[in-house]
Amino acid sequence: MGGRARSVDAGRLFYSIHMARHLITLEASGQSFPCDAGDTVLRAALRAGIAFPYECSSGGCGSCQFERVSGDLEELWPQAPGLTPRARERGRQLACQTVPRGDCTLRVRLKPDCQPSLRPTRRRATLVSRTRLTADMAEFSFRAGEPADFLPGQYALLDLPGVAGARAYSMSNLPNDEGLWQFVIKQIGAGRGGMALFEFLQPGDTIGLDAPYGMAHLRLGNDRDIVCVGGGSGISPLLSILAAAARAPELASRRLLLFYGGRTPADLCAPALLARDEALARRVECVTAISDPAYAGAWEGQRGFVHQVLQGWLESAGDASGYDYYFCGPPPMTDALQRLLMLEKRVPTAQLHFDRFV
Amino acid sequence: MPLDIPGLPPLAAFDVGGEIYVTSNVCTHNVALLSDGFFEGDTIECPLHGGCFNVRTGEATQFPCEVPLQTFPVIVEGDDLYTEIKDR
Ligand SMILES: Cc1cc2nc3c(=O)[nH]c(=O)nc-3n(C[C@H](O)[C@H](O)[C@H](O)COP(=O)(O)OP(=O)(O)OC[C@H]3O[C@@H](n4cnc5c(N)ncnc54)[C@H](O)[C@@H]3O)c2cc1C
Ligand code: FES
Ligand code: FES
């Protein structure tokens, strides 16, 4: 065959891949929903309003495991750490890293907590500015055509140029009609997402932005005080949560506390970020802590890891169950906080809202 | 299924062929909630790192779980389920 026939075939293949929509059926309920070609099982389910279990959308946590019953499925990231050898042996896959190649049927236990109240959608967004906050953190502002709809505390999945797989980043601003999406992001070593965001992306460049995702969003329906705990870029969703809480009339009499930690004082961007928003500056009680025992400069705040500082504070604060907790950061921090609050302090799990930055 | 009772640590109930077993709902490896995991026969697999426990005995049966899971005696009376929890 000549080159011409091949290119016609290739064109047809391209067309069918990009126009196809597959049908995903859940075995237990018989419920079906469409999945655009190239979309993951997880994202398609959430776009259809289905309570598919998930947390990180990044292949790291294992919450989105399902079993294939029938159909052709492609694994985007076969080595994803979220799937253990045992789960692999049993033929399970991660919905956030799996793309259907045709109609398929799967087995999964839905989780009512994961029911999306806002269904995620894809858009293109343009980098407007990148503002340095510390040596390794910056605030990124992107603008998109339509309103930025999300709940304070939720995250977006960013498709970055030259980076395989999406990266999750939590919005630091409030939902808005102007289509502004802001994120506080920390660059970690030579990570590919960080490299793209900090080194290659320039104002005016566009990225893919799929949002909103995540369950660690502000809950308004109770009268408990709010305790936020984080370190580093964990401040991103906490800023959004606190900004919304500080403006909610029903929370006008509640205490808003932020425990924020870093290695040295130079890492602590939270006080400056609070100071630039009048409502935050007035309402939020901020406790800062540094963890580097060797730091010898001037420092009047707390010392230790931020969960230890919270622990100390709770000793004098009375009943730990009287608060709603929001926390974000690397797994060792969220694990320590879960252990403290869930096991030691017996705070009901429904009052703990957190994201592990896997 | 999870049992969240104010003032008590998180518990989980499992149905093994009609017998109900109650255990702590918190994985002894790293605080994941076992009710989000995968239940097969009498084995609960933790959703986070895939460690396993036998829910009848609490025995840790799969790495990385090594510390046994706390189990609680269960008494079923009609539709009610009683369990005895001694506070530490
Ligand atoms: C829910 C959530 C919210 C987060 N919010 C923030 C935030 O507000 N600010 C912040 O600074 N960080 C946040 N993070 C962390 C962030 O998503 C990145 O993990 C971190 O920035 C490091 O990314 P990297 O690309 O630089 O490093 P890398 O080491 O290149 O990538 C690590 C991340 O990318 C995923 N990944 C790696 N390879 C692939 C692949 N082939 N396919 C698919 N996925 C892959 C990993 O699971 C991991 O999440 C959040 C993470 C989660 C899960
Ligand atoms: S949601 Fe898929 S691994 Fe975390
Ligand atoms: S937390 Fe359960 S196996 Fe690690």
Short mmCIF file of C-alpha atoms and ligand atoms in Angstrom, two decimals:
data_model
loop_
_atom_site.label_atom_id
_atom_site.label_comp_id
_atom_site.label_asym_id
_atom_site.label_seq_id
_atom_site.Cartn_x
_atom_site.Cartn_y
_atom_site.Cartn_z
CA MET A 1 0.00 0.00 0.00
CA GLY A 2 1.17 3.51 -0.73
CA GLY A 3 1.67 6.24 1.78
CA ARG A 4 -1.57 7.82 0.75
CA ALA A 5 -3.79 4.94 1.81
CA ARG A 6 -1.98 4.79 5.15
CA SER A 7 -2.58 8.43 5.85
CA VAL A 8 -6.29 8.02 5.10
CA ASP A 9 -6.40 5.16 7.56
CA ALA A 10 -4.53 7.14 10.14
CA GLY A 11 -6.97 10.00 9.65
CA ARG A 12 -9.92 7.72 10.20
CA LEU A 13 -8.33 6.25 13.30
CA PHE A 14 -7.69 9.70 14.68
CA TYR A 15 -11.28 10.68 13.97
CA SER A 16 -12.77 7.64 15.62
CA ILE A 17 -10.55 7.95 18.72
CA HIS A 18 -11.39 11.57 19.23
CA MET A 19 -15.09 11.50 18.51
CA ALA A 20 -15.92 8.30 20.32
CA ARG A 21 -17.90 8.27 23.53
CA HIS A 22 -17.96 5.08 25.51
CA LEU A 23 -20.58 3.82 27.87
CA ILE A 24 -19.51 2.72 31.35
CA THR A 25 -21.94 0.50 33.27
CA LEU A 26 -21.79 -0.22 37.00
CA GLU A 27 -22.49 -3.88 37.59
CA ALA A 28 -24.36 -3.64 40.88
CA SER A 29 -26.93 -1.02 39.91
CA GLY A 30 -26.90 -1.36 36.13
CA GLN A 31 -26.44 2.42 36.06
CA SER A 32 -24.64 3.69 32.92
CA PHE A 33 -22.85 6.92 32.10
CA PRO A 34 -20.94 8.25 29.09
CA CYS A 35 -17.18 8.71 29.01
CA ASP A 36 -15.58 10.93 26.38
CA ALA A 37 -12.65 9.30 24.63
CA GLY A 38 -9.51 10.04 26.60
CA ASP A 39 -11.36 10.82 29.84
CA THR A 40 -10.63 8.62 32.87
CA VAL A 41 -13.25 6.36 34.44
CA LEU A 42 -13.17 8.48 37.60
CA ARG A 43 -13.61 11.85 35.93
CA ALA A 44 -16.41 10.56 33.68
CA ALA A 45 -18.24 9.14 36.71
CA LEU A 46 -17.99 12.40 38.65
CA ARG A 47 -19.04 14.43 35.59
CA ALA A 48 -22.18 12.24 35.57
CA GLY A 49 -22.79 13.00 39.27
CA ILE A 50 -21.92 9.48 40.45
CA ALA A 51 -20.48 8.96 43.95
CA PHE A 52 -17.40 7.09 42.73
CA PRO A 53 -14.91 6.69 45.62
CA TYR A 54 -11.76 8.80 45.29
CA GLU A 55 -9.42 11.18 47.09
CA CYS A 56 -6.30 12.29 45.24
CA SER A 57 -7.12 11.75 41.54
CA SER A 58 -3.34 11.35 41.20
CA GLY A 59 -2.75 7.60 41.40
CA GLY A 60 -1.38 7.88 44.92
CA CYS A 61 -4.03 6.86 47.45
CA GLY A 62 -5.80 3.74 46.15
CA SER A 63 -9.32 4.95 47.06
CA CYS A 64 -10.63 4.71 43.49
CA GLN A 65 -9.97 0.98 42.96
CA PHE A 66 -12.49 -0.99 40.93
CA GLU A 67 -12.73 -4.39 39.29
CA ARG A 68 -13.17 -4.80 35.57
CA VAL A 69 -16.11 -7.03 34.65
CA SER A 70 -15.89 -6.61 30.87
CA GLY A 71 -14.57 -4.22 28.22
CA ASP A 72 -11.23 -2.91 27.03
CA LEU A 73 -9.50 -0.53 29.46
CA GLU A 74 -6.15 1.21 29.16
CA GLU A 75 -4.01 1.92 32.22
CA LEU A 76 -2.39 5.34 31.91
CA TRP A 77 0.15 4.79 34.67
CA PRO A 78 0.68 1.06 35.32
CA GLN A 79 3.24 1.73 38.10
CA ALA A 80 0.96 4.08 40.05
CA PRO A 81 1.83 3.71 43.75
CA GLY A 82 -1.86 3.69 44.79
CA LEU A 83 -2.30 0.09 43.63
CA THR A 84 -0.71 -2.55 45.87
CA PRO A 85 0.61 -5.87 44.52
CA ARG A 86 -2.30 -7.64 46.22
CA ALA A 87 -4.84 -5.38 44.50
CA ARG A 88 -3.07 -5.89 41.17
CA GLU A 89 -3.15 -9.67 41.67
CA ARG A 90 -6.87 -9.46 42.17
CA GLY A 91 -7.24 -7.59 38.89
CA ARG A 92 -8.18 -4.26 40.39
CA GLN A 93 -7.39 -0.95 38.67
CA LEU A 94 -7.33 2.74 39.62
CA ALA A 95 -10.25 4.66 38.14
CA CYS A 96 -8.22 7.87 38.12
CA GLN A 97 -5.54 6.25 35.92
CA THR A 98 -7.76 4.19 33.61
CA VAL A 99 -9.26 5.19 30.26
CA PRO A 100 -11.89 3.03 28.51
CA ARG A 101 -11.17 2.04 24.91
CA GLY A 102 -14.77 0.93 24.37
CA ASP A 103 -17.94 0.23 26.34
CA CYS A 104 -17.20 -1.48 29.63
CA THR A 105 -18.76 -2.80 32.84
CA LEU A 106 -17.16 -2.46 36.26
CA ARG A 107 -17.65 -3.41 39.86
CA VAL A 108 -17.14 -0.76 42.55
CA ARG A 109 -18.68 0.16 45.90
CA LEU A 110 -19.94 3.74 45.62
CA LYS A 111 -19.28 6.10 48.52
CA PRO A 112 -22.03 8.64 49.29
CA ASP A 113 -19.48 11.17 50.67
CA CYS A 114 -17.95 11.38 47.20
CA GLN A 115 -21.15 12.51 45.52
CA PRO A 116 -20.05 15.68 43.71
CA SER A 117 -22.18 18.71 44.55
CA LEU A 118 -20.56 20.54 41.61
CA ARG A 119 -19.71 18.38 38.63
CA PRO A 120 -16.18 18.80 37.30
CA THR A 121 -15.65 20.25 33.81
CA ARG A 122 -12.62 20.86 31.61
CA ARG A 123 -11.47 24.27 30.40
CA ARG A 124 -8.36 25.99 29.09
CA ALA A 125 -6.82 28.59 31.42
CA THR A 126 -4.14 31.22 30.81
CA LEU A 127 -1.36 31.99 33.27
CA VAL A 128 -1.81 35.61 34.35
CA SER A 129 0.87 35.91 37.00
CA ARG A 130 3.29 34.03 39.21
CA THR A 131 4.17 35.76 42.48
CA ARG A 132 7.05 34.48 44.63
CA LEU A 133 6.09 33.87 48.27
CA THR A 134 9.16 32.07 49.62
CA ALA A 135 12.30 30.45 48.17
CA ASP A 136 10.29 27.48 46.90
CA MET A 137 6.67 28.68 46.87
CA ALA A 138 4.70 30.94 44.57
CA GLU A 139 1.11 32.00 44.02
CA PHE A 140 -0.13 31.22 40.51
CA SER A 141 -3.10 33.03 38.95
CA PHE A 142 -4.86 31.58 35.91
CA ARG A 143 -7.82 33.00 34.03
CA ALA A 144 -10.47 31.08 32.11
CA GLY A 145 -13.48 32.16 30.05
CA GLU A 146 -16.28 31.04 32.32
CA PRO A 147 -16.94 31.50 36.07
CA ALA A 148 -14.69 29.68 38.54
CA ASP A 149 -17.17 27.38 40.30
CA PHE A 150 -15.88 25.39 43.24
CA LEU A 151 -16.30 24.98 46.98
CA PRO A 152 -13.57 26.52 49.17
CA GLY A 153 -11.06 23.75 49.92
CA GLN A 154 -11.49 21.87 46.62
CA TYR A 155 -8.79 21.24 44.04
CA ALA A 156 -8.24 21.30 40.28
CA LEU A 157 -6.42 18.84 38.04
CA LEU A 158 -3.94 20.65 35.82
CA ASP A 159 -2.70 19.35 32.48
CA LEU A 160 0.71 20.91 32.14
CA PRO A 161 2.73 21.09 28.92
CA GLY A 162 5.19 18.20 28.65
CA VAL A 163 4.03 16.52 31.90
CA ALA A 164 2.58 12.98 31.84
CA GLY A 165 -0.50 12.70 34.06
CA ALA A 166 -2.45 15.52 35.72
CA ARG A 167 -1.29 17.29 38.88
CA ALA A 168 -3.71 18.23 41.68
CA TYR A 169 -3.55 21.75 43.12
CA SER A 170 -5.98 23.27 45.61
CA MET A 171 -7.48 26.66 44.93
CA SER A 172 -6.38 29.41 47.32
CA ASN A 173 -8.94 32.03 46.25
CA LEU A 174 -12.74 32.16 46.48
CA PRO A 175 -15.14 31.00 43.78
CA ASN A 176 -15.77 33.89 41.39
CA ASP A 177 -17.55 34.94 38.21
CA GLU A 178 -14.39 36.36 36.66
CA GLY A 179 -12.88 32.92 35.97
CA LEU A 180 -9.87 33.50 38.23
CA TRP A 181 -8.17 30.35 39.61
CA GLN A 182 -5.36 30.86 42.12
CA PHE A 183 -3.05 28.30 43.70
CA VAL A 184 -0.21 28.42 46.20
CA ILE A 185 2.29 25.89 44.88
CA LYS A 186 5.52 24.56 46.29
CA GLN A 187 8.27 23.35 44.00
CA ILE A 188 9.55 19.99 45.19
CA GLY A 189 12.99 19.05 43.87
CA ALA A 190 12.99 18.52 40.12
CA GLY A 191 9.38 17.20 40.05
CA ARG A 192 7.98 17.48 36.54
CA GLY A 193 4.85 19.42 37.45
CA GLY A 194 6.87 21.87 39.50
CA MET A 195 9.43 22.29 36.72
CA ALA A 196 6.69 23.06 34.18
CA LEU A 197 4.99 25.55 36.50
CA PHE A 198 8.04 27.33 37.88
CA GLU A 199 10.55 27.11 35.02
CA PHE A 200 8.80 26.71 31.67
CA LEU A 201 5.34 28.25 31.88
CA GLN A 202 5.20 31.97 31.04
CA PRO A 203 2.37 34.48 31.52
CA GLY A 204 0.09 34.16 28.48
CA ASP A 205 0.66 30.39 28.17
CA THR A 206 -2.39 28.13 28.51
CA ILE A 207 -2.90 24.87 30.37
CA GLY A 208 -5.79 22.43 30.83
CA LEU A 209 -7.75 22.92 34.06
CA ASP A 210 -10.35 20.35 35.15
CA ALA A 211 -12.29 21.19 38.32
CA PRO A 212 -13.66 21.03 40.93
CA TYR A 213 -12.59 17.89 42.81
CA GLY A 214 -12.22 16.88 46.45
CA MET A 215 -14.19 16.51 49.64
CA ALA A 216 -12.08 18.65 52.02
CA HIS A 217 -14.29 21.68 51.51
CA LEU A 218 -15.75 24.09 54.04
CA ARG A 219 -18.92 22.83 55.78
CA LEU A 220 -21.25 25.54 56.99
CA GLY A 221 -24.07 23.59 58.58
CA ASN A 222 -23.00 23.57 62.25
CA ASP A 223 -21.86 25.97 64.96
CA ARG A 224 -18.40 24.60 65.78
CA ASP A 225 -15.27 26.73 65.71
CA ILE A 226 -12.84 26.03 62.88
CA VAL A 227 -9.26 24.79 63.24
CA CYS A 228 -7.08 24.75 60.11
CA VAL A 229 -3.69 23.05 60.17
CA GLY A 230 -1.04 23.04 57.47
CA GLY A 231 2.51 23.57 56.41
CA GLY A 232 4.12 24.78 53.19
CA SER A 233 1.69 24.92 50.28
CA GLY A 234 -0.94 23.24 52.47
CA ILE A 235 -1.92 26.87 53.07
CA SER A 236 -3.52 26.99 49.60
CA PRO A 237 -6.92 25.40 50.32
CA LEU A 238 -6.86 26.68 53.92
CA LEU A 239 -6.72 30.28 52.65
CA SER A 240 -9.84 29.66 50.58
CA ILE A 241 -11.63 27.94 53.46
CA LEU A 242 -10.73 30.71 55.92
CA ALA A 243 -11.62 33.50 53.45
CA ALA A 244 -15.05 31.95 52.92
CA ALA A 245 -15.55 31.30 56.64
CA ALA A 246 -14.55 34.87 57.54
CA ARG A 247 -17.22 36.19 55.15
CA ALA A 248 -20.06 33.78 55.96
CA PRO A 249 -22.71 35.60 58.04
CA GLU A 250 -23.65 32.35 59.82
CA LEU A 251 -20.05 32.03 61.04
CA ALA A 252 -19.72 35.60 62.28
CA SER A 253 -19.35 34.53 65.92
CA ARG A 254 -17.10 31.50 65.37
CA ARG A 255 -13.41 31.35 66.11
CA LEU A 256 -11.19 30.74 63.10
CA LEU A 257 -7.78 29.32 63.95
CA LEU A 258 -4.81 28.55 61.73
CA PHE A 259 -1.82 26.48 62.85
CA TYR A 260 0.90 26.91 60.25
CA GLY A 261 4.36 25.37 60.22
CA GLY A 262 7.60 25.50 58.27
CA ARG A 263 11.21 24.59 58.70
CA THR A 264 12.46 28.10 59.42
CA PRO A 265 10.77 31.53 59.66
CA ALA A 266 11.60 32.19 55.99
CA ASP A 267 9.19 29.37 55.00
CA LEU A 268 6.20 30.91 56.78
CA CYS A 269 4.21 32.74 54.13
CA ALA A 270 0.88 32.51 55.97
CA PRO A 271 1.03 35.72 58.06
CA ALA A 272 1.69 37.87 54.98
CA LEU A 273 -1.08 36.14 53.03
CA LEU A 274 -3.56 36.73 55.87
CA ALA A 275 -2.50 40.35 56.26
CA ARG A 276 -3.40 41.29 52.67
CA ASP A 277 -7.09 40.36 53.13
CA GLU A 278 -8.87 42.58 55.64
CA ALA A 279 -11.44 39.93 56.63
CA LEU A 280 -8.73 37.33 57.21
CA ALA A 281 -6.51 39.73 59.11
CA ARG A 282 -9.38 40.61 61.45
CA ARG A 283 -10.81 37.14 62.03
CA VAL A 284 -8.06 34.53 61.87
CA GLU A 285 -5.96 33.68 64.94
CA CYS A 286 -2.70 32.40 63.48
CA VAL A 287 -0.20 30.26 65.41
CA THR A 288 3.10 29.72 63.60
CA ALA A 289 5.75 27.11 64.34
CA ILE A 290 9.20 26.23 63.02
CA SER A 291 10.48 22.66 63.03
CA ASP A 292 14.23 23.08 62.44
CA PRO A 293 15.80 22.61 65.91
CA ALA A 294 19.10 23.99 64.59
CA TYR A 295 17.59 27.34 63.63
CA ALA A 296 19.43 29.83 65.82
CA GLY A 297 18.06 33.16 64.59
CA ALA A 298 15.47 35.26 66.33
CA TRP A 299 12.12 33.47 66.71
CA GLU A 300 9.26 34.18 69.08
CA GLY A 301 6.70 31.68 67.78
CA GLN A 302 6.31 28.01 68.61
CA ARG A 303 8.83 25.26 67.91
CA GLY A 304 8.14 21.71 66.73
CA PHE A 305 6.01 20.09 64.09
CA VAL A 306 2.68 21.73 63.59
CA HIS A 307 0.72 18.68 64.81
CA GLN A 308 2.71 18.79 68.08
CA VAL A 309 1.89 22.46 68.46
CA LEU A 310 -1.79 21.70 67.89
CA GLN A 311 -1.58 18.90 70.45
CA GLY A 312 -0.17 21.30 73.03
CA TRP A 313 -2.88 23.83 72.29
CA LEU A 314 -5.64 21.22 72.56
CA GLU A 315 -4.44 20.27 76.05
CA SER A 316 -5.63 23.68 77.21
CA ALA A 317 -8.54 24.14 74.82
CA GLY A 318 -10.98 21.79 76.49
CA ASP A 319 -13.03 19.38 74.39
CA ALA A 320 -11.29 18.64 71.09
CA SER A 321 -14.62 17.45 69.66
CA GLY A 322 -15.90 21.02 69.76
CA TYR A 323 -14.09 21.95 66.55
CA ASP A 324 -14.20 21.21 62.83
CA TYR A 325 -10.72 20.43 61.49
CA TYR A 326 -9.34 21.14 58.03
CA PHE A 327 -5.81 20.05 57.17
CA CYS A 328 -3.66 19.60 54.10
CA GLY A 329 -0.11 18.56 53.44
CA PRO A 330 2.23 15.64 52.91
CA PRO A 331 1.04 12.24 54.22
CA PRO A 332 3.32 12.14 57.31
CA MET A 333 1.65 15.33 58.53
CA THR A 334 -1.91 14.29 57.75
CA ASP A 335 -1.27 10.85 59.28
CA ALA A 336 0.02 12.39 62.50
CA LEU A 337 -2.99 14.69 62.71
CA GLN A 338 -5.42 11.86 62.03
CA ARG A 339 -3.79 9.79 64.74
CA LEU A 340 -3.96 12.66 67.21
CA LEU A 341 -7.52 13.72 66.46
CA MET A 342 -9.19 10.44 65.60
CA LEU A 343 -7.53 8.06 68.03
CA GLU A 344 -6.31 10.15 70.94
CA LYS A 345 -8.88 12.91 70.99
CA ARG A 346 -11.75 10.84 69.57
CA VAL A 347 -13.00 13.58 67.34
CA PRO A 348 -15.78 12.13 65.13
CA THR A 349 -14.42 11.40 61.65
CA ALA A 350 -17.18 13.54 60.14
CA GLN A 351 -15.44 16.60 61.67
CA LEU A 352 -12.09 15.91 59.99
CA HIS A 353 -11.68 17.27 56.47
CA PHE A 354 -8.31 16.77 54.86
CA ASP A 355 -6.33 16.22 51.68
CA ARG A 356 -3.13 14.21 51.54
CA PHE A 357 -0.77 15.84 49.04
CA VAL A 358 0.41 12.45 47.75
CA MET B 1 -19.88 -0.78 57.42
CA PRO B 2 -18.65 2.03 59.68
CA LEU B 3 -20.16 2.60 63.13
CA ASP B 4 -19.63 6.16 64.27
CA ILE B 5 -20.80 6.55 67.84
CA PRO B 6 -20.07 9.83 69.61
CA GLY B 7 -17.47 9.42 72.34
CA LEU B 8 -16.25 6.06 71.03
CA PRO B 9 -13.34 5.41 68.71
CA PRO B 10 -14.39 4.58 65.12
CA LEU B 11 -15.73 1.01 64.87
CA ALA B 12 -16.64 -1.19 61.93
CA ALA B 13 -19.09 -4.10 61.65
CA PHE B 14 -18.50 -6.99 59.25
CA ASP B 15 -20.87 -9.73 58.13
CA VAL B 16 -19.07 -13.07 57.80
CA GLY B 17 -21.62 -15.53 56.44
CA GLY B 18 -24.37 -14.09 58.65
CA GLU B 19 -22.23 -13.66 61.78
CA ILE B 20 -21.54 -10.04 62.73
CA TYR B 21 -18.06 -9.06 63.92
CA VAL B 22 -17.14 -5.66 65.33
CA THR B 23 -13.59 -4.28 65.18
CA SER B 24 -11.85 -0.97 65.37
CA ASN B 25 -12.34 0.83 62.04
CA VAL B 26 -8.82 2.24 62.11
CA CYS B 27 -5.99 0.37 60.41
CA THR B 28 -3.16 -0.27 62.87
CA HIS B 29 -0.59 0.48 60.20
CA ASN B 30 -1.41 4.06 59.37
CA VAL B 31 -4.90 5.23 60.40
CA ALA B 32 -6.86 4.53 57.21
CA LEU B 33 -10.55 3.70 57.70
CA LEU B 34 -11.09 0.00 57.07
CA SER B 35 -14.74 0.50 56.12
CA ASP B 36 -13.41 2.07 52.89
CA GLY B 37 -11.42 -1.11 52.17
CA PHE B 38 -12.18 -4.40 50.48
CA PHE B 39 -13.93 -7.18 52.33
CA GLU B 40 -13.65 -10.80 51.18
CA GLY B 41 -14.65 -13.84 53.25
CA ASP B 42 -13.39 -12.91 56.72
CA THR B 43 -10.57 -10.65 55.52
CA ILE B 44 -10.64 -6.87 55.37
CA GLU B 45 -8.03 -5.29 53.12
CA CYS B 46 -7.00 -1.76 54.02
CA PRO B 47 -7.63 0.74 51.21
CA LEU B 48 -4.37 2.62 51.81
CA HIS B 49 -1.46 0.16 51.64
CA GLY B 50 -3.31 -3.11 51.12
CA GLY B 51 -2.55 -4.65 54.53
CA CYS B 52 -5.11 -7.22 55.77
CA PHE B 53 -6.78 -8.35 58.97
CA ASN B 54 -8.92 -11.30 59.88
CA VAL B 55 -12.04 -9.58 61.27
CA ARG B 56 -12.95 -12.52 63.52
CA THR B 57 -9.69 -12.57 65.41
CA GLY B 58 -8.16 -9.20 64.56
CA GLU B 59 -5.00 -10.96 63.41
CA ALA B 60 -2.87 -8.99 60.95
CA THR B 61 -2.57 -11.31 57.95
CA GLN B 62 -0.90 -9.24 55.26
CA PHE B 63 2.04 -6.82 55.20
CA PRO B 64 2.37 -3.93 56.06
CA CYS B 65 -0.07 -4.58 58.90
CA GLU B 66 1.66 -6.20 61.86
CA VAL B 67 -0.17 -5.00 64.96
CA PRO B 68 -3.47 -6.87 65.42
CA LEU B 69 -6.73 -5.03 65.09
CA GLN B 70 -8.82 -4.54 68.18
CA THR B 71 -11.98 -6.71 68.13
CA PHE B 72 -15.06 -6.43 70.30
CA PRO B 73 -17.52 -9.09 71.46
CA VAL B 74 -20.91 -8.86 69.80
CA ILE B 75 -24.31 -9.86 71.12
CA VAL B 76 -27.20 -9.81 68.68
CA GLU B 77 -30.70 -9.50 70.14
CA GLY B 78 -33.37 -9.28 67.48
CA ASP B 79 -32.49 -6.31 65.28
CA ASP B 80 -30.17 -4.78 67.86
CA LEU B 81 -26.49 -5.30 68.07
CA TYR B 82 -24.67 -4.88 71.36
CA THR B 83 -20.97 -4.69 71.84
CA GLU B 84 -18.86 -4.29 74.92
CA ILE B 85 -16.23 -1.57 74.89
CA LYS B 86 -13.98 -1.07 77.84
CA ASP B 87 -12.58 2.42 77.95
CA ARG B 88 -8.84 2.69 78.29
C1 LIG C 1 -5.65 16.57 46.48
C2 LIG C 1 -4.29 17.20 46.32
C3 LIG C 1 -4.16 18.58 46.44
C4 LIG C 1 -2.91 19.17 46.28
N1 LIG C 1 -2.80 20.53 46.44
C5 LIG C 1 -1.58 21.11 46.32
C6 LIG C 1 -1.43 22.54 46.48
O1 LIG C 1 -2.41 23.27 46.69
N2 LIG C 1 -0.18 23.07 46.37
C7 LIG C 1 0.93 22.28 46.13
O2 LIG C 1 2.03 22.82 46.04
N3 LIG C 1 0.80 20.94 45.97
C8 LIG C 1 -0.41 20.33 46.05
N4 LIG C 1 -0.51 18.98 45.86
C9 LIG C 1 0.71 18.21 45.48
C10 LIG C 1 0.88 18.26 43.94
O3 LIG C 1 -0.23 17.66 43.30
C11 LIG C 1 2.13 17.53 43.42
O4 LIG C 1 2.16 16.23 43.89
C12 LIG C 1 3.41 18.20 43.80
O5 LIG C 1 3.37 19.54 43.35
C13 LIG C 1 4.61 17.50 43.16
O6 LIG C 1 4.39 17.39 41.77
P1 LIG C 1 5.59 17.34 40.73
O7 LIG C 1 4.99 17.08 39.40
O8 LIG C 1 6.44 18.53 40.86
O9 LIG C 1 6.42 16.05 41.18
P2 LIG C 1 6.43 14.63 40.49
O10 LIG C 1 7.24 13.78 41.38
O11 LIG C 1 6.82 14.74 39.06
O12 LIG C 1 4.90 14.15 40.51
C14 LIG C 1 4.28 13.74 41.71
C15 LIG C 1 2.78 13.74 41.53
O13 LIG C 1 2.36 13.45 40.22
C16 LIG C 1 1.67 12.20 40.11
N5 LIG C 1 2.28 11.50 38.96
C17 LIG C 1 3.59 11.27 38.75
N6 LIG C 1 3.77 10.61 37.59
C18 LIG C 1 2.56 10.43 37.04
C19 LIG C 1 2.08 9.81 35.83
N7 LIG C 1 2.90 9.26 34.94
N8 LIG C 1 0.76 9.80 35.61
C20 LIG C 1 -0.09 10.36 36.49
N9 LIG C 1 0.29 10.98 37.64
C21 LIG C 1 1.59 11.00 37.92
C22 LIG C 1 1.95 11.52 41.44
O14 LIG C 1 0.92 10.71 41.87
C23 LIG C 1 2.11 12.69 42.36
O15 LIG C 1 0.85 13.20 42.73
C24 LIG C 1 -1.76 18.37 46.00
C25 LIG C 1 -1.91 17.00 45.87
C26 LIG C 1 -3.15 16.40 46.02
C27 LIG C 1 -3.28 14.91 45.85
S1 FES C 2 -8.08 8.70 43.64
FE1 FES C 2 -7.16 7.27 42.33
S2 FES C 2 -5.41 6.71 43.46
FE2 FES C 2 -6.20 8.34 44.64
S1 FES C 3 -2.84 2.30 56.61
FE1 FES C 3 -3.68 0.34 56.42
S2 FES C 3 -2.14 -0.76 55.40
FE2 FES C 3 -1.24 1.19 55.69
#
